[in-house]
């Protein structure tokens, strides 16, 4: 079983990782040319005004002081005030996380049935035409970058057919379903891009499980094919698939900068990018930390689920 | 004769300064439109109206109602009139914020919160009469106190105001004064006949705000404009509704809905899909709508330009013959036609764009002359040309312009190497010694539109100018600037301008080969979209064409 010790060790390494990330981001920010007030006021602003604004924002302090101020406040749960937006950071990060999560949710909604379903069908029909079509199709869609398929889908479904809204941001005050409807077009490129990979992972798992001793035993026991697949093949076949999904969820929550820009969604990826552009350190730090947390957590959850499903891994984890 | 009567009627309107302009108009030196612009400048606001010049609100009756949907870029920071600099924020601000005067690209200075203005004999003290009964969106009445506080805030070095460099040497703290509730006076640091431009929309930060404004504009967008805030969602967009208490003609549309985009491609696609009515324009986007009757490209002539500086204190450009030689290699007509698709006017290596009434159009236009360029190079001791690096920014059409200059220069044997930097790297810290913009030997810098050439003349070319990337130090030039600033009437201004233009043409610290237009793209379904060349977007006269 998973012991308390392994869990706390895992948590400690997570915290250490996050601390390292926060320090690295602050240091990396120092390499960028220019300062926040200069970025805010533009190149033609008076040097006096720039200095005054930097003083107001506290951006004229040494970087270690700035970092310490930020870090000590963050420990108390206060992620500071955005230098460029002049408002608390937390609501911005939460709102953009929400938008990214909504997009990721829609992606998963399409991706999981499509990828896993296709993978199972392919695995059960190994070597036949259906299998080859699914694998080949998956690989073909997988190598098209999301910004290319994004543009194509946008042209076809948004401009020519006029079926779906062009922007991912629903109008002010839109409800749950409307908001989801606006996210379908932005989600599709990612679904196409990832489905093939997911299908191949599932397919490999299914083929492996079909060839395994326990499947043969089950068949010899006289269980019908449907029972064998549902009870014995799928639980074993889907373990690697779940690990893949966990890592991809991390990516979906922060790595979709191009898709977010293309469809005007103010997600976490965009937030971090814009914070870096405007040298807004409190915003950048908080955004990157949330991203890092998601990456580390989703990897950990992937491991955990895998351990729960696979007795071999469970034993290894408790060593 | 009607003509004679008209001139006499015009003459009766004001004093000597005005009569010079009237005489010029009578003799045909001054175009009718420039006469109107000039009338506005010296505060003859009733005049233009009496001449039946179509001002906003007097246009044909249009149907009211509807929502105007606008795409804009992503504001780079919190929207605050005091620190605003980016085009998207100015576009949002235009819905709610107003100035004493609007510098309309078509009709020149238009009275808004100021009704009239006049200067004393020296043009050092300017007095503005405010429009009575104007209300902020929160219901309070605008008084002189609010106006003075608005300008005091902008010239306060501790406020982080981005208008500080515009007012440098013109207006300092304590310069704005309350005369009475409806009158404000400005005591300038030095004479300036163009001061009305400085309190106009040209200084886009000069929005009139309540005296007790505390820097939290995004909370309520409290201004005096034709629209007032409905909702604001940071990073996403904003919506505004008609202000029923507006002092002027009420806005035609019911609502304005603004969406922010990180990507300009996304904007044009949303326009094409019918989800937007108005978006900003760039040459890249114009290709997408070219020849499509569903969209139209709207343009206004601006004084925006890309200035090529030549460092006058560094080899090889210490010799003015070499500077002139490089300027002579450019075929300006070809650049305007090719690079700018004809949407620009040819420049003559000075900031005096032909659209400024004070520009002296009799100064000869510099044209491409390779033989003369070669002769000057030989005379300067470099008959086989030389090698030089051109440093500039990756923005707008500038990289293409750099290649064009490179090719033209080759014709005279000048070998230009290009060093194109990301925009923020090029500007660097924007101070001498740590900015490729201000330190490079040869560079190209983009300057946005201004209503008068004053800021360009002072900041980029004066010996102690903060943006003097040419490191041009010339006592005669500095003296001429004072003369230009003091010139009280148009004729005197133009005489001073002519001297400055001639001197700059001779010295050539900068090459300015074009002044470009400012454009927006709109759906063919909307009419009445107005904008300034510095990103203001005026939507109160917008109506929808019935299909």
Coordinates of N, CA, C and O in Angstrom, one line a residue, chain B residues 407-480:
Chain B
X407 N 19.0 48.9 -50.4 CA 19.1 48.7 -51.8 C 19.4 50.0 -52.5 O 20.2 50.1 -53.5
X408 N 18.7 51.1 -52.1 CA 18.9 52.4 -52.7 C 20.3 52.9 -52.4 O 21.0 53.4 -53.3
X409 N 20.8 52.7 -51.2 CA 22.1 53.2 -50.8 C 23.2 52.5 -51.7 O 24.3 53.2 -52.0
X410 N 23.0 51.3 -52.0 CA 24.0 50.5 -52.8 C 24.3 51.3 -54.1 O 25.4 51.2 -54.6
X411 N 23.3 52.0 -54.7 CA 23.4 52.6 -56.0 C 24.5 53.7 -55.9 O 25.1 54.1 -56.9
X412 N 24.8 54.2 -54.7 CA 25.9 55.2 -54.5 C 27.1 54.6 -53.9 O 28.0 55.3 -53.5
X413 N 27.1 53.3 -53.8 CA 28.3 52.6 -53.3 C 28.3 52.5 -51.7 O 29.3 52.1 -51.1
X414 N 27.2 52.9 -51.1 CA 27.1 52.8 -49.6 C 26.6 51.4 -49.3 O 25.5 50.9 -49.7
X415 N 27.4 50.7 -48.5 CA 27.1 49.3 -48.2 C 26.5 49.2 -46.8 O 27.2 49.4 -45.8
X416 N 25.2 48.9 -46.7 CA 24.5 48.9 -45.4 C 24.3 47.5 -44.9 O 23.8 46.7 -45.6
X417 N 24.8 47.3 -43.6 CA 24.5 46.0 -43.0 C 23.3 46.2 -42.1 O 23.2 47.3 -41.4
X418 N 22.4 45.3 -42.0 CA 21.2 45.4 -41.2 C 21.3 44.7 -39.9 O 21.9 43.6 -39.8
X419 N 20.9 45.4 -38.8 CA 20.8 44.8 -37.5 C 19.4 45.1 -37.0 O 19.1 46.1 -36.4
X420 N 18.5 44.1 -37.2 CA 17.1 44.3 -36.8 C 16.8 43.6 -35.5 O 17.0 42.4 -35.4
X421 N 16.4 44.4 -34.5 CA 16.3 43.9 -33.1 C 14.8 43.8 -32.8 O 13.9 44.5 -33.4
X422 N 14.4 43.0 -31.8 CA 13.0 43.1 -31.3 C 12.8 44.5 -30.7 O 13.7 45.2 -30.3
X423 N 11.5 44.9 -30.8 CA 11.2 46.3 -30.5 C 11.7 46.7 -29.1 O 12.3 47.8 -29.0
X424 N 11.5 45.9 -28.1 CA 11.9 46.5 -26.8 C 13.4 46.5 -26.6 O 14.0 47.3 -25.9
X425 N 14.1 45.5 -27.3 CA 15.6 45.6 -27.3 C 16.1 46.8 -28.0 O 17.1 47.4 -27.5
X426 N 15.4 47.2 -29.1 CA 15.9 48.4 -29.8 C 15.8 49.7 -28.9 O 16.7 50.5 -28.9
X427 N 14.6 49.8 -28.2 CA 14.5 51.0 -27.4 C 15.3 50.9 -26.1 O 15.8 51.9 -25.6
X428 N 15.6 49.6 -25.7 CA 16.5 49.5 -24.5 C 15.9 50.2 -23.4 O 14.7 50.2 -23.2
X429 N 16.7 50.9 -22.6 CA 16.2 51.6 -21.4 C 15.8 53.0 -21.8 O 15.4 53.8 -21.0
X430 N 15.9 53.3 -23.1 CA 15.5 54.6 -23.6 C 16.2 55.8 -23.0 O 15.7 56.9 -22.9
X431 N 17.4 55.5 -22.5 CA 18.3 56.6 -22.1 C 19.6 56.5 -22.8 O 20.1 55.4 -23.2
X432 N 20.3 57.6 -23.0 CA 21.6 57.6 -23.7 C 22.6 56.6 -23.0 O 22.7 56.6 -21.8
X433 N 23.3 55.8 -23.8 CA 24.3 54.9 -23.3 C 23.8 53.5 -23.1 O 24.6 52.6 -23.0
X434 N 22.5 53.3 -23.0 CA 22.0 51.9 -22.9 C 20.7 51.7 -23.7 O 19.7 51.2 -23.3
X435 N 20.8 52.2 -25.0 CA 19.6 52.1 -25.9 C 20.1 52.1 -27.3 O 20.6 53.2 -27.8
X436 N 19.9 51.0 -28.0 CA 20.4 51.0 -29.4 C 19.7 52.1 -30.2 O 20.3 52.7 -31.2
X437 N 18.4 52.5 -29.8 CA 17.7 53.6 -30.5 C 18.5 54.9 -30.4 O 18.7 55.6 -31.4
X438 N 19.0 55.2 -29.2 CA 19.7 56.5 -29.0 C 21.2 56.5 -29.2 O 21.8 57.5 -29.4
X439 N 21.7 55.3 -29.3 CA 23.2 55.1 -29.4 C 23.7 54.7 -30.8 O 24.8 54.9 -31.1
X440 N 22.8 54.1 -31.6 CA 23.3 53.5 -32.8 C 23.7 54.6 -33.8 O 23.2 55.7 -33.8
X441 N 24.6 54.2 -34.7 CA 25.2 55.1 -35.7 C 24.2 55.5 -36.7 O 24.1 56.7 -37.1
X442 N 23.3 54.5 -37.1 CA 22.3 54.8 -38.1 C 21.1 53.9 -37.7 O 21.3 52.7 -37.4
X443 N 20.0 54.5 -37.6 CA 18.8 53.7 -37.1 C 17.5 54.2 -37.6 O 17.4 55.3 -38.2
X444 N 16.5 53.4 -37.5 CA 15.1 53.9 -37.9 C 14.2 53.7 -36.7 O 14.1 52.7 -36.0
X445 N 13.5 54.8 -36.4 CA 12.6 54.8 -35.2 C 11.2 55.2 -35.7 O 11.0 56.2 -36.4
X446 N 10.1 54.5 -35.1 CA 8.8 54.9 -35.5 C 8.3 56.0 -34.6 O 8.4 55.9 -33.4
X447 N 7.7 57.0 -35.1 CA 7.0 58.1 -34.3 C 5.6 58.2 -34.7 O 5.2 58.2 -35.9
X448 N 4.7 58.2 -33.7 CA 3.3 58.2 -33.9 C 2.9 59.7 -34.3 O 3.6 60.6 -34.2
X449 N 1.6 59.8 -34.6 CA 1.0 61.1 -35.1 C 1.0 62.1 -33.9 O 0.8 61.8 -32.8
X450 N 1.3 63.4 -34.3 CA 1.1 64.5 -33.4 C 0.4 65.6 -34.2 O 0.6 65.7 -35.4
X451 N -0.3 66.4 -33.5 CA -1.1 67.5 -34.2 C -0.2 68.7 -34.6 O -0.6 69.5 -35.5
X452 N 1.0 68.8 -34.0 CA 1.9 69.9 -34.3 C 3.3 69.2 -34.4 O 3.5 68.2 -33.7
X453 N 4.2 69.9 -35.1 CA 5.6 69.2 -35.1 C 6.4 69.5 -33.9 O 7.5 69.0 -33.7
X454 N 5.8 70.2 -32.9 CA 6.6 70.7 -31.8 C 7.4 69.6 -31.0 O 8.6 69.8 -30.7
X455 N 6.7 68.5 -30.7 CA 7.4 67.5 -29.9 C 8.6 66.9 -30.7 O 9.6 66.7 -30.2
X456 N 8.3 66.6 -32.0 CA 9.4 66.1 -32.8 C 10.6 67.1 -32.9 O 11.7 66.7 -32.7
X457 N 10.2 68.3 -33.1 CA 11.3 69.3 -33.2 C 12.1 69.5 -31.9 O 13.3 69.6 -32.0
X458 N 11.4 69.4 -30.8 CA 12.1 69.6 -29.5 C 12.9 68.4 -29.0 O 14.0 68.4 -28.6
X459 N 12.2 67.3 -29.0 CA 12.7 66.1 -28.4 C 13.8 65.4 -29.3 O 14.7 64.8 -28.8
X460 N 13.6 65.4 -30.6 CA 14.5 64.6 -31.4 C 15.6 65.4 -32.0 O 16.6 64.8 -32.5
X461 N 15.5 66.7 -32.1 CA 16.5 67.4 -32.8 C 17.2 68.6 -32.0 O 18.3 69.0 -32.4
X462 N 16.6 69.0 -30.9 CA 17.2 70.0 -30.1 C 18.5 69.5 -29.4 O 18.5 68.3 -29.1
X463 N 19.5 70.3 -29.2 CA 20.8 69.9 -28.7 C 20.6 69.0 -27.5 O 21.3 68.0 -27.3
X464 N 19.7 69.4 -26.5 CA 19.6 68.6 -25.3 C 18.3 67.8 -25.3 O 17.8 67.4 -24.3
X465 N 17.8 67.5 -26.5 CA 16.6 66.7 -26.7 C 16.7 65.3 -26.1 O 17.7 64.7 -26.3
X466 N 15.6 64.8 -25.4 CA 15.7 63.5 -24.8 C 15.7 62.4 -25.8 O 16.1 61.3 -25.5
X467 N 15.2 62.6 -27.0 CA 15.2 61.6 -28.0 C 16.1 61.9 -29.2 O 15.9 61.4 -30.3
X468 N 17.2 62.7 -28.9 CA 18.1 63.2 -30.0 C 19.0 62.1 -30.4 O 20.2 62.1 -30.1
X469 N 18.5 61.1 -31.1 CA 19.3 59.9 -31.5 C 20.4 60.3 -32.5 O 21.3 59.6 -32.7
X470 N 20.2 61.4 -33.2 CA 21.2 61.8 -34.2 C 22.3 62.6 -33.5 O 23.3 62.9 -34.1
X471 N 22.2 62.8 -32.2 CA 23.2 63.6 -31.5 C 23.5 64.9 -32.2 O 24.6 65.3 -32.3
X472 N 22.4 65.5 -32.7 CA 22.5 66.8 -33.5 C 22.6 67.9 -32.5 O 21.7 68.2 -31.7
X473 N 23.7 68.7 -32.6 CA 23.9 69.8 -31.7 C 24.2 71.0 -32.6 O 25.2 71.1 -33.2
X474 N 23.2 71.9 -32.7 CA 23.3 73.1 -33.6 C 22.6 74.3 -33.0 O 21.4 74.3 -32.8
X475 N 23.5 75.3 -32.6 CA 23.0 76.5 -31.9 C 22.0 77.2 -32.8 O 21.0 77.8 -32.3
X476 N 22.2 77.3 -34.1 CA 21.3 78.0 -35.0 C 19.9 77.4 -34.9 O 18.9 78.1 -34.9
X477 N 19.9 76.1 -35.0 CA 18.6 75.3 -34.9 C 17.9 75.6 -33.6 O 16.7 75.9 -33.6
X478 N 18.6 75.5 -32.5 CA 18.0 75.8 -31.2 C 17.4 77.2 -31.2 O 16.3 77.4 -30.6
X479 N 18.1 78.2 -31.8 CA 17.6 79.5 -31.8 C 16.3 79.6 -32.6 O 15.4 80.3 -32.3
X480 N 16.3 78.9 -33.7 CA 15.2 79.0 -34.6 C 13.9 78.4 -34.0 O 12.8 78.8 -34.2

